[in-house]
mmCIF file of C-alpha atoms in Angstrom:
data_model
loop_
_atom_site.group_PDB
_atom_site.id
_atom_site.type_symbol
_atom_site.label_atom_id
_atom_site.label_comp_id
_atom_site.label_asym_id
_atom_site.label_seq_id
_atom_site.Cartn_x
_atom_site.Cartn_y
_atom_site.Cartn_z
ATOM 1 C CA MET K 4 24.372 -6.096 31.052
ATOM 2 C CA GLN K 5 23.440 -2.850 29.124
ATOM 3 C CA GLU K 6 20.763 -5.238 27.148
ATOM 4 C CA LYS K 7 19.366 -6.678 30.054
ATOM 5 C CA VAL K 8 19.207 -3.387 31.619
ATOM 6 C CA MET K 9 17.269 -2.000 28.591
ATOM 7 C CA ARG K 10 14.864 -4.905 28.249
ATOM 8 C CA ARG K 11 13.670 -4.832 31.973
ATOM 9 C CA ALA K 12 13.257 -1.351 32.010
ATOM 10 C CA LYS K 13 11.359 -1.231 28.606
ATOM 11 C CA MET K 14 9.080 -4.090 30.118
ATOM 12 C CA LEU K 15 8.157 -2.234 33.410
ATOM 13 C CA ARG K 16 7.279 1.111 31.469
ATOM 14 C CA ALA K 17 5.038 -0.605 29.257
ATOM 15 C CA ILE K 18 3.238 -2.237 32.240
ATOM 16 C CA ARG K 19 2.991 0.803 33.982
ATOM 17 C CA GLU K 20 1.857 2.836 30.658
ATOM 18 C CA TYR K 21 -0.898 -0.201 30.305
ATOM 19 C CA PHE K 22 -2.185 0.164 33.668
ATOM 20 C CA HIS K 23 -2.181 3.986 33.717
ATOM 21 C CA GLN K 24 -3.863 3.995 30.167
ATOM 22 C CA ASP K 25 -6.737 2.068 31.827
ATOM 23 C CA ALA K 26 -7.055 4.102 35.331
ATOM 24 C CA VAL K 27 -5.553 1.147 37.283
ATOM 25 C CA LEU K 28 -3.731 2.624 39.993
ATOM 26 C CA GLU K 29 -0.688 1.611 41.269
ATOM 27 C CA VAL K 30 -0.075 0.803 44.718
ATOM 28 C CA ASP K 31 3.081 0.055 47.122
ATOM 29 C CA THR K 32 2.091 -2.168 49.747
ATOM 30 C CA PRO K 33 4.617 -3.070 52.790
ATOM 31 C CA ILE K 34 7.125 -6.211 51.777
ATOM 32 C CA MET K 35 7.525 -6.644 55.573
ATOM 33 C CA SER K 36 4.300 -7.875 57.404
ATOM 34 C CA GLN K 37 3.694 -8.929 60.909
ATOM 35 C CA PHE K 38 1.413 -12.020 59.112
ATOM 36 C CA GLY K 39 3.319 -14.590 57.120
ATOM 37 C CA ASN K 40 1.699 -16.656 54.054
ATOM 38 C CA SER K 41 0.099 -20.285 55.518
ATOM 39 C CA ASP K 42 0.411 -21.915 52.390
ATOM 40 C CA PRO K 43 2.478 -25.068 53.125
ATOM 41 C CA ALA K 44 3.845 -25.029 49.303
ATOM 42 C CA LEU K 45 5.334 -21.426 50.145
ATOM 43 C CA LEU K 46 8.183 -21.104 52.965
ATOM 44 C CA ASN K 47 8.082 -17.572 54.188
ATOM 45 C CA PHE K 48 11.397 -15.722 54.706
ATOM 46 C CA MET K 49 11.181 -14.664 58.653
ATOM 47 C CA SER K 50 13.050 -12.597 61.011
ATOM 48 C CA THR K 51 12.485 -11.265 64.642
ATOM 49 C CA PHE K 52 13.375 -7.613 66.209
ATOM 50 C CA ASN K 53 13.300 -6.299 69.346
ATOM 51 C CA GLY K 54 10.801 -4.017 70.928
ATOM 52 C CA PRO K 55 11.682 -0.699 72.884
ATOM 53 C CA GLY K 56 14.297 -1.273 75.551
ATOM 54 C CA LYS K 57 14.219 -5.160 74.267
ATOM 55 C CA LEU K 58 11.004 -5.421 76.545
ATOM 56 C CA TYR K 59 9.689 -7.846 73.682
ATOM 57 C CA GLN K 60 10.300 -9.506 70.483
ATOM 58 C CA HIS K 61 8.324 -9.155 67.155
ATOM 59 C CA THR K 62 8.297 -11.746 64.389
ATOM 60 C CA THR K 63 7.933 -10.367 60.875
ATOM 61 C CA TYR K 64 8.076 -12.088 57.450
ATOM 62 C CA LEU K 65 8.851 -10.852 53.948
ATOM 63 C CA ILE K 66 6.105 -10.946 52.096
ATOM 64 C CA THR K 67 5.408 -14.069 49.430
ATOM 65 C CA SER K 68 2.980 -11.969 47.537
ATOM 66 C CA PRO K 69 1.103 -8.489 48.136
ATOM 67 C CA GLU K 70 -2.013 -10.250 47.817
ATOM 68 C CA TYR K 71 -3.490 -9.442 51.703
ATOM 69 C CA HIS K 72 -2.656 -6.059 51.934
ATOM 70 C CA MET K 73 -4.078 -5.202 48.300
ATOM 71 C CA LYS K 74 -7.320 -6.904 48.927
ATOM 72 C CA ARG K 75 -7.981 -4.738 52.186
ATOM 73 C CA LEU K 76 -7.189 -1.801 49.906
ATOM 74 C CA LEU K 77 -10.351 -3.229 47.589
ATOM 75 C CA ALA K 78 -12.122 -3.307 50.693
ATOM 76 C CA HIS K 79 -11.704 0.159 51.320
ATOM 77 C CA GLN K 80 -12.837 1.325 47.595
ATOM 78 C CA SER K 81 -9.532 1.576 46.129
ATOM 79 C CA GLY K 82 -11.124 0.467 42.668
ATOM 80 C CA SER K 83 -9.016 -1.732 40.383
ATOM 81 C CA ILE K 84 -5.080 -1.540 41.596
ATOM 82 C CA TYR K 85 -1.975 -3.089 40.693
ATOM 83 C CA TYR K 86 1.368 -3.875 42.309
ATOM 84 C CA LEU K 87 5.045 -4.198 40.697
ATOM 85 C CA GLY K 88 7.768 -4.952 42.833
ATOM 86 C CA LYS K 89 9.790 -7.388 44.809
ATOM 87 C CA VAL K 90 8.422 -10.466 46.700
ATOM 88 C CA PHE K 91 10.133 -13.280 48.515
ATOM 89 C CA ARG K 92 9.859 -17.214 48.878
ATOM 90 C CA ASP K 93 12.375 -19.099 50.928
ATOM 91 C CA GLY K 94 13.740 -22.510 49.155
ATOM 92 C CA GLU K 95 13.320 -21.483 45.886
ATOM 93 C CA LEU K 96 16.795 -21.418 44.190
ATOM 94 C CA SER K 97 17.116 -22.589 40.745
ATOM 95 C CA PRO K 98 17.543 -21.704 37.285
ATOM 96 C CA ARG K 99 13.894 -21.061 37.086
ATOM 97 C CA HIS K 100 13.602 -19.473 40.680
ATOM 98 C CA THR K 101 15.229 -16.914 42.994
ATOM 99 C CA PRO K 102 14.069 -16.024 46.648
ATOM 100 C CA GLU K 103 13.690 -12.594 45.622
ATOM 101 C CA PHE K 104 12.060 -11.581 42.483
ATOM 102 C CA THR K 105 9.598 -9.414 40.561
ATOM 103 C CA MET K 106 5.736 -9.781 40.765
ATOM 104 C CA LEU K 107 3.107 -8.035 39.021
ATOM 105 C CA GLU K 108 -0.120 -8.525 40.692
ATOM 106 C CA TRP K 109 -3.370 -6.902 39.958
ATOM 107 C CA TYR K 110 -7.426 -6.860 40.776
ATOM 108 C CA ARG K 111 -10.040 -6.036 38.494
ATOM 109 C CA VAL K 112 -13.447 -4.596 40.265
ATOM 110 C CA ASN K 113 -16.209 -6.317 38.355
ATOM 111 C CA TYR K 114 -14.162 -8.449 36.156
ATOM 112 C CA ASP K 115 -15.247 -12.343 36.168
ATOM 113 C CA LEU K 116 -12.513 -15.090 35.682
ATOM 114 C CA PHE K 117 -13.034 -15.156 31.919
ATOM 115 C CA GLU K 118 -12.339 -11.375 31.600
ATOM 116 C CA LEU K 119 -9.052 -11.579 33.365
ATOM 117 C CA THR K 120 -7.866 -14.589 31.835
ATOM 118 C CA GLN K 121 -8.368 -12.639 28.154
ATOM 119 C CA GLU K 122 -6.659 -9.580 30.169
ATOM 120 C CA VAL K 123 -3.546 -11.566 30.713
ATOM 121 C CA ILE K 124 -3.185 -13.139 27.431
ATOM 122 C CA HIS K 125 -3.209 -9.782 25.903
ATOM 123 C CA LEU K 126 -0.776 -8.330 28.357
ATOM 124 C CA ILE K 127 1.630 -11.390 27.573
ATOM 125 C CA ARG K 128 1.278 -10.941 23.662
ATOM 126 C CA MET K 129 1.720 -7.120 24.497
ATOM 127 C CA LEU K 130 4.783 -7.241 26.553
ATOM 128 C CA SER K 131 6.645 -10.075 24.414
ATOM 129 C CA LYS K 132 5.430 -8.423 21.219
ATOM 130 C CA GLN K 133 4.512 -11.737 19.965
ATOM 131 C CA HIS K 134 1.422 -12.683 18.609
ATOM 132 C CA ILE K 135 1.140 -16.472 20.401
ATOM 133 C CA GLU K 136 -1.521 -18.766 19.875
ATOM 134 C CA VAL K 137 -3.812 -20.156 22.796
ATOM 135 C CA VAL K 138 -4.984 -23.268 23.867
ATOM 136 C CA GLU K 139 -7.475 -23.642 26.712
ATOM 137 C CA TYR K 140 -8.143 -26.391 29.103
ATOM 138 C CA SER K 141 -10.317 -27.329 32.284
ATOM 139 C CA TYR K 142 -8.446 -29.416 34.829
ATOM 140 C CA LEU K 143 -10.719 -32.113 34.329
ATOM 141 C CA THR K 144 -10.420 -32.272 30.154
ATOM 142 C CA LEU K 145 -6.622 -31.684 30.699
ATOM 143 C CA PHE K 146 -6.121 -34.927 32.573
ATOM 144 C CA MET K 147 -8.375 -37.147 30.584
ATOM 145 C CA GLU K 148 -6.710 -35.960 27.081
ATOM 146 C CA LYS K 149 -3.261 -36.524 28.722
ATOM 147 C CA LEU K 150 -3.723 -39.785 30.803
ATOM 148 C CA ALA K 151 -7.352 -40.827 30.447
ATOM 149 C CA LEU K 152 -7.707 -40.007 34.451
ATOM 150 C CA ASN K 153 -10.585 -38.288 36.162
ATOM 151 C CA PRO K 154 -8.735 -36.084 38.944
ATOM 152 C CA PHE K 155 -11.809 -35.640 40.745
ATOM 153 C CA MET K 156 -12.391 -39.533 40.952
ATOM 154 C CA ALA K 157 -9.016 -41.250 41.338
ATOM 155 C CA THR K 158 -8.147 -42.217 44.733
ATOM 156 C CA ALA K 159 -4.549 -41.463 45.787
ATOM 157 C CA ALA K 160 -3.527 -45.036 45.557
ATOM 158 C CA GLU K 161 -4.769 -45.027 42.031
ATOM 159 C CA LEU K 162 -2.666 -41.723 41.488
ATOM 160 C CA ASP K 163 0.627 -43.199 42.860
ATOM 161 C CA ALA K 164 0.345 -46.108 40.583
ATOM 162 C CA VAL K 165 0.177 -43.809 37.628
ATOM 163 C CA LEU K 166 3.187 -42.163 38.798
ATOM 164 C CA LYS K 167 4.927 -45.750 39.176
ATOM 165 C CA THR K 168 3.804 -46.915 36.184
ATOM 166 C CA GLN K 169 5.132 -43.795 34.345
ATOM 167 C CA GLY K 170 8.412 -44.434 36.021
ATOM 168 C CA VAL K 171 8.429 -41.518 38.180
ATOM 169 C CA SER K 172 10.850 -41.422 41.358
ATOM 170 C CA LEU K 173 9.735 -39.648 44.006
ATOM 171 C CA ALA K 174 12.138 -38.012 46.885
ATOM 172 C CA PHE K 175 9.447 -38.271 49.364
ATOM 173 C CA THR K 176 5.868 -39.770 49.822
ATOM 174 C CA PRO K 177 3.168 -37.561 49.161
ATOM 175 C CA GLN K 178 0.649 -36.971 52.257
ATOM 176 C CA THR K 179 -2.360 -35.672 50.479
ATOM 177 C CA LYS K 180 -4.327 -36.381 47.086
ATOM 178 C CA ASP K 181 -3.327 -33.094 45.992
ATOM 179 C CA GLU K 182 0.008 -33.629 46.406
ATOM 180 C CA TYR K 183 -0.078 -36.372 44.056
ATOM 181 C CA LEU K 184 -2.031 -34.306 41.516
ATOM 182 C CA ASP K 185 0.695 -31.765 41.643
ATOM 183 C CA LEU K 186 3.170 -34.220 41.016
ATOM 184 C CA ILE K 187 1.454 -35.784 38.153
ATOM 185 C CA MET K 188 1.061 -32.058 36.876
ATOM 186 C CA SER K 189 4.254 -31.260 37.204
ATOM 187 C CA HIS K 190 6.199 -34.519 35.963
ATOM 188 C CA LEU K 191 3.685 -35.847 33.407
ATOM 189 C CA ILE K 192 1.467 -33.104 31.934
ATOM 190 C CA GLU K 193 3.128 -29.986 32.055
ATOM 191 C CA PRO K 194 6.310 -31.369 30.050
ATOM 192 C CA THR K 195 3.623 -32.176 27.309
ATOM 193 C CA PHE K 196 2.468 -28.493 26.762
ATOM 194 C CA ASP K 197 3.483 -27.044 23.348
ATOM 195 C CA PRO K 198 5.943 -24.227 24.198
ATOM 196 C CA ASP K 199 5.539 -22.025 21.271
ATOM 197 C CA VAL K 200 1.724 -21.861 22.497
ATOM 198 C CA ILE K 201 0.227 -20.267 25.724
ATOM 199 C CA THR K 202 -1.654 -22.981 27.967
ATOM 200 C CA VAL K 203 -4.381 -21.730 29.991
ATOM 201 C CA LEU K 204 -5.604 -24.273 32.630
ATOM 202 C CA HIS K 205 -8.853 -23.341 34.759
ATOM 203 C CA SER K 206 -11.260 -24.948 36.699
ATOM 204 C CA TYR K 207 -9.317 -26.704 39.777
ATOM 205 C CA PRO K 208 -10.456 -28.814 42.248
ATOM 206 C CA ALA K 209 -11.946 -27.103 45.204
ATOM 207 C CA SER K 210 -9.256 -28.573 47.255
ATOM 208 C CA GLN K 211 -6.871 -26.315 45.316
ATOM 209 C CA ALA K 212 -9.041 -23.377 45.056
ATOM 210 C CA SER K 213 -6.900 -21.362 47.683
ATOM 211 C CA LEU K 214 -8.343 -17.968 47.875
ATOM 212 C CA ALA K 215 -10.816 -18.478 45.038
ATOM 213 C CA LYS K 216 -14.502 -18.871 45.121
ATOM 214 C CA ILE K 217 -15.842 -22.518 44.450
ATOM 215 C CA THR K 218 -18.697 -23.340 42.180
ATOM 216 C CA GLN K 219 -19.508 -26.475 40.172
ATOM 217 C CA ASP K 220 -18.644 -27.716 36.599
ATOM 218 C CA CYS K 221 -20.892 -29.211 34.288
ATOM 219 C CA ALA K 222 -20.218 -32.487 36.058
ATOM 220 C CA GLY K 223 -21.259 -31.515 39.378
ATOM 221 C CA ASN K 224 -17.757 -31.518 40.520
ATOM 222 C CA ALA K 225 -16.867 -28.844 43.057
ATOM 223 C CA ILE K 226 -14.188 -26.619 41.584
ATOM 224 C CA GLY K 227 -12.254 -23.318 42.317
ATOM 225 C CA LYS K 228 -12.643 -20.316 40.228
ATOM 226 C CA ARG K 229 -9.005 -20.324 39.196
ATOM 227 C CA PHE K 230 -6.916 -20.431 36.282
ATOM 228 C CA GLU K 231 -2.877 -20.890 35.363
ATOM 229 C CA VAL K 232 -1.234 -19.684 32.518
ATOM 230 C CA TYR K 233 2.118 -21.714 30.963
ATOM 231 C CA TRP K 234 4.323 -20.615 28.170
ATOM 232 C CA ARG K 235 7.875 -21.773 26.886
ATOM 233 C CA GLY K 236 7.501 -24.460 29.773
ATOM 234 C CA LEU K 237 7.170 -21.845 32.288
ATOM 235 C CA GLU K 238 4.037 -21.408 34.844
ATOM 236 C CA LEU K 239 3.912 -17.159 34.283
ATOM 237 C CA ALA K 240 0.520 -16.515 36.123
ATOM 238 C CA ASN K 241 -1.811 -17.705 38.500
ATOM 239 C CA GLY K 242 -5.440 -15.695 39.215
ATOM 240 C CA TYR K 243 -8.739 -16.141 41.040
ATOM 241 C CA GLU K 244 -12.143 -14.868 41.048
ATOM 242 C CA GLU K 245 -11.566 -13.773 44.533
ATOM 243 C CA LEU K 246 -13.285 -15.454 47.890
ATOM 244 C CA THR K 247 -15.056 -12.533 49.760
ATOM 245 C CA ASP K 248 -16.192 -14.835 52.537
ATOM 246 C CA PRO K 249 -14.045 -14.310 55.705
ATOM 247 C CA ILE K 250 -15.617 -17.369 57.441
ATOM 248 C CA GLU K 251 -14.720 -19.615 54.788
ATOM 249 C CA GLN K 252 -11.524 -17.973 54.485
ATOM 250 C CA ARG K 253 -10.772 -18.361 57.735
ATOM 251 C CA ALA K 254 -11.694 -22.166 57.826
ATOM 252 C CA ARG K 255 -9.189 -22.603 54.789
ATOM 253 C CA PHE K 256 -6.399 -21.031 56.493
ATOM 254 C CA GLU K 257 -6.928 -23.150 59.442
ATOM 255 C CA ALA K 258 -6.752 -26.099 57.024
ATOM 256 C CA GLU K 259 -3.416 -24.847 55.520
ATOM 257 C CA ASN K 260 -1.999 -24.782 59.248
ATOM 258 C CA GLN K 261 -2.801 -28.124 59.563
ATOM 259 C CA VAL K 262 -0.924 -29.263 56.653
ATOM 260 C CA ARG K 263 1.943 -27.211 57.643
ATOM 261 C CA THR K 264 1.682 -29.057 61.037
ATOM 262 C CA GLN K 265 1.519 -32.405 59.504
ATOM 263 C CA TYR K 266 4.737 -31.461 57.259
ATOM 264 C CA GLY K 267 6.743 -30.555 60.214
ATOM 265 C CA LEU K 268 6.238 -26.527 59.375
ATOM 266 C CA ALA K 269 5.530 -24.048 62.293
ATOM 267 C CA PRO K 270 1.874 -22.850 61.833
ATOM 268 C CA VAL K 271 1.622 -19.300 60.629
ATOM 269 C CA ALA K 272 -0.625 -16.710 62.646
ATOM 270 C CA ILE K 273 -3.906 -15.824 60.483
ATOM 271 C CA ASP K 274 -3.939 -12.260 59.113
ATOM 272 C CA GLU K 275 -6.728 -10.965 61.536
ATOM 273 C CA LEU K 276 -6.667 -7.446 59.936
ATOM 274 C CA PHE K 277 -7.247 -9.104 56.208
ATOM 275 C CA LEU K 278 -9.947 -11.108 57.480
ATOM 276 C CA GLN K 279 -11.586 -8.187 59.613
ATOM 277 C CA GLU K 280 -12.284 -6.342 56.136
ATOM 278 C CA MET K 281 -12.631 -9.003 53.731
ATOM 279 C CA ALA K 282 -16.409 -9.091 53.608
ATOM 280 C CA SER K 283 -16.122 -5.338 52.410
ATOM 281 C CA MET K 284 -14.443 -6.106 49.229
ATOM 282 C CA PRO K 285 -16.370 -5.801 46.086
ATOM 283 C CA ALA K 286 -18.730 -8.703 45.632
ATOM 284 C CA LEU K 287 -16.994 -9.443 41.974
ATOM 285 C CA VAL K 288 -13.282 -8.778 41.984
ATOM 286 C CA SER K 289 -10.662 -11.207 40.254
ATOM 287 C CA GLY K 290 -6.971 -10.938 40.635
ATOM 288 C CA VAL K 291 -3.878 -12.615 39.195
ATOM 289 C CA ALA K 292 -0.121 -12.730 39.902
ATOM 290 C CA MET K 293 2.289 -12.628 37.200
ATOM 291 C CA GLY K 294 6.229 -13.472 37.463
ATOM 292 C CA ILE K 295 7.997 -10.789 35.555
ATOM 293 C CA ASP K 296 11.398 -12.461 35.476
ATOM 294 C CA ARG K 297 9.784 -15.703 34.128
ATOM 295 C CA LEU K 298 7.808 -13.840 31.534
ATOM 296 C CA LEU K 299 11.150 -12.372 30.355
ATOM 297 C CA MET K 300 12.846 -15.658 30.368
ATOM 298 C CA ALA K 301 9.462 -16.822 27.961
ATOM 299 C CA ALA K 302 9.901 -13.809 25.855
ATOM 300 C CA THR K 303 13.503 -14.045 25.012
ATOM 301 C CA ASN K 304 13.345 -18.033 25.123
ATOM 302 C CA THR K 305 15.860 -18.353 27.574
ATOM 303 C CA HIS K 306 16.115 -21.245 30.185
ATOM 304 C CA ASN K 307 18.021 -19.353 32.931
ATOM 305 C CA ILE K 308 16.646 -16.709 35.113
ATOM 306 C CA ASN K 309 20.224 -15.069 35.697
ATOM 307 C CA ASP K 310 19.972 -14.276 31.872
ATOM 308 C CA VAL K 311 16.989 -11.621 32.818
ATOM 309 C CA ILE K 312 17.720 -10.618 36.098
ATOM 310 C CA LEU K 313 20.337 -7.724 36.915
ATOM 311 C CA PHE K 314 22.027 -9.521 39.839
ATOM 312 C CA SER K 315 22.089 -13.227 40.463
ATOM 313 C CA PHE K 316 21.286 -14.477 43.815
ATOM 314 C CA GLU K 317 25.100 -15.143 44.417
ATOM 315 C CA GLU K 318 25.884 -11.258 43.298
ATOM 316 C CA SER K 319 23.337 -9.676 45.695
#
């Protein structure tokens, strides 16, 4: 236990010192919000409390990320900022997941996606004290190299055939093309990544852009300005060149709620406070979230999150 305490303490201190030296401000956002996350892949922890005299009930959510609050701070000219603290996601308990975990999330003003990607690589190397080689793929290049499959052109039926041909047994029937792509990624592609190399994946299909800007690749495919970083079989970071158009963001939130309804999940109220201020964000800002528990797992080459956190879910 003492070794775990020391290891975590050193990493948390190193993170704070790194950003302090570069004048990136630490912010402490609310961990309870009146707005949840509408992403159907993320399940919110929700609670209800009574108002004065029990005249009304109010629903609140534990945050899955500090993103919305941090972007509101950016809209108020905070400059580059970071958050280091707890976030919560329901339905995630496994050797790689725990419902409460430690996240580092930061936003760099006047950074493009390439600059932020390079900083993530630098930070992983610095915190792990290892000089790790890096390989980068576009989403299209990765699928073509691993499966000779164009993910932008393939139909859902063709993707289903790929999974069946590779012997992947599905516990459910995917509802969308993106679900098929996610399953192919997790079951067929991610296991091929060299565990001793940092793998950077970028230029996702626009349908997977989430809160990122959309552009086109050299082949004319609509892509999200988004990247993910993997090491030692773990997804460590997910970053965007951030969308700043509230009209487009509202449309994406509404589309996510439609998907939630299809899955039998309750729609989540759209964060109107975030949308009201979104247009005042800097024109160029990039942000990324990194799982600190997973980074500790990768740095120590362990395969169970309980080996790096101080209290397991069963002990807390």
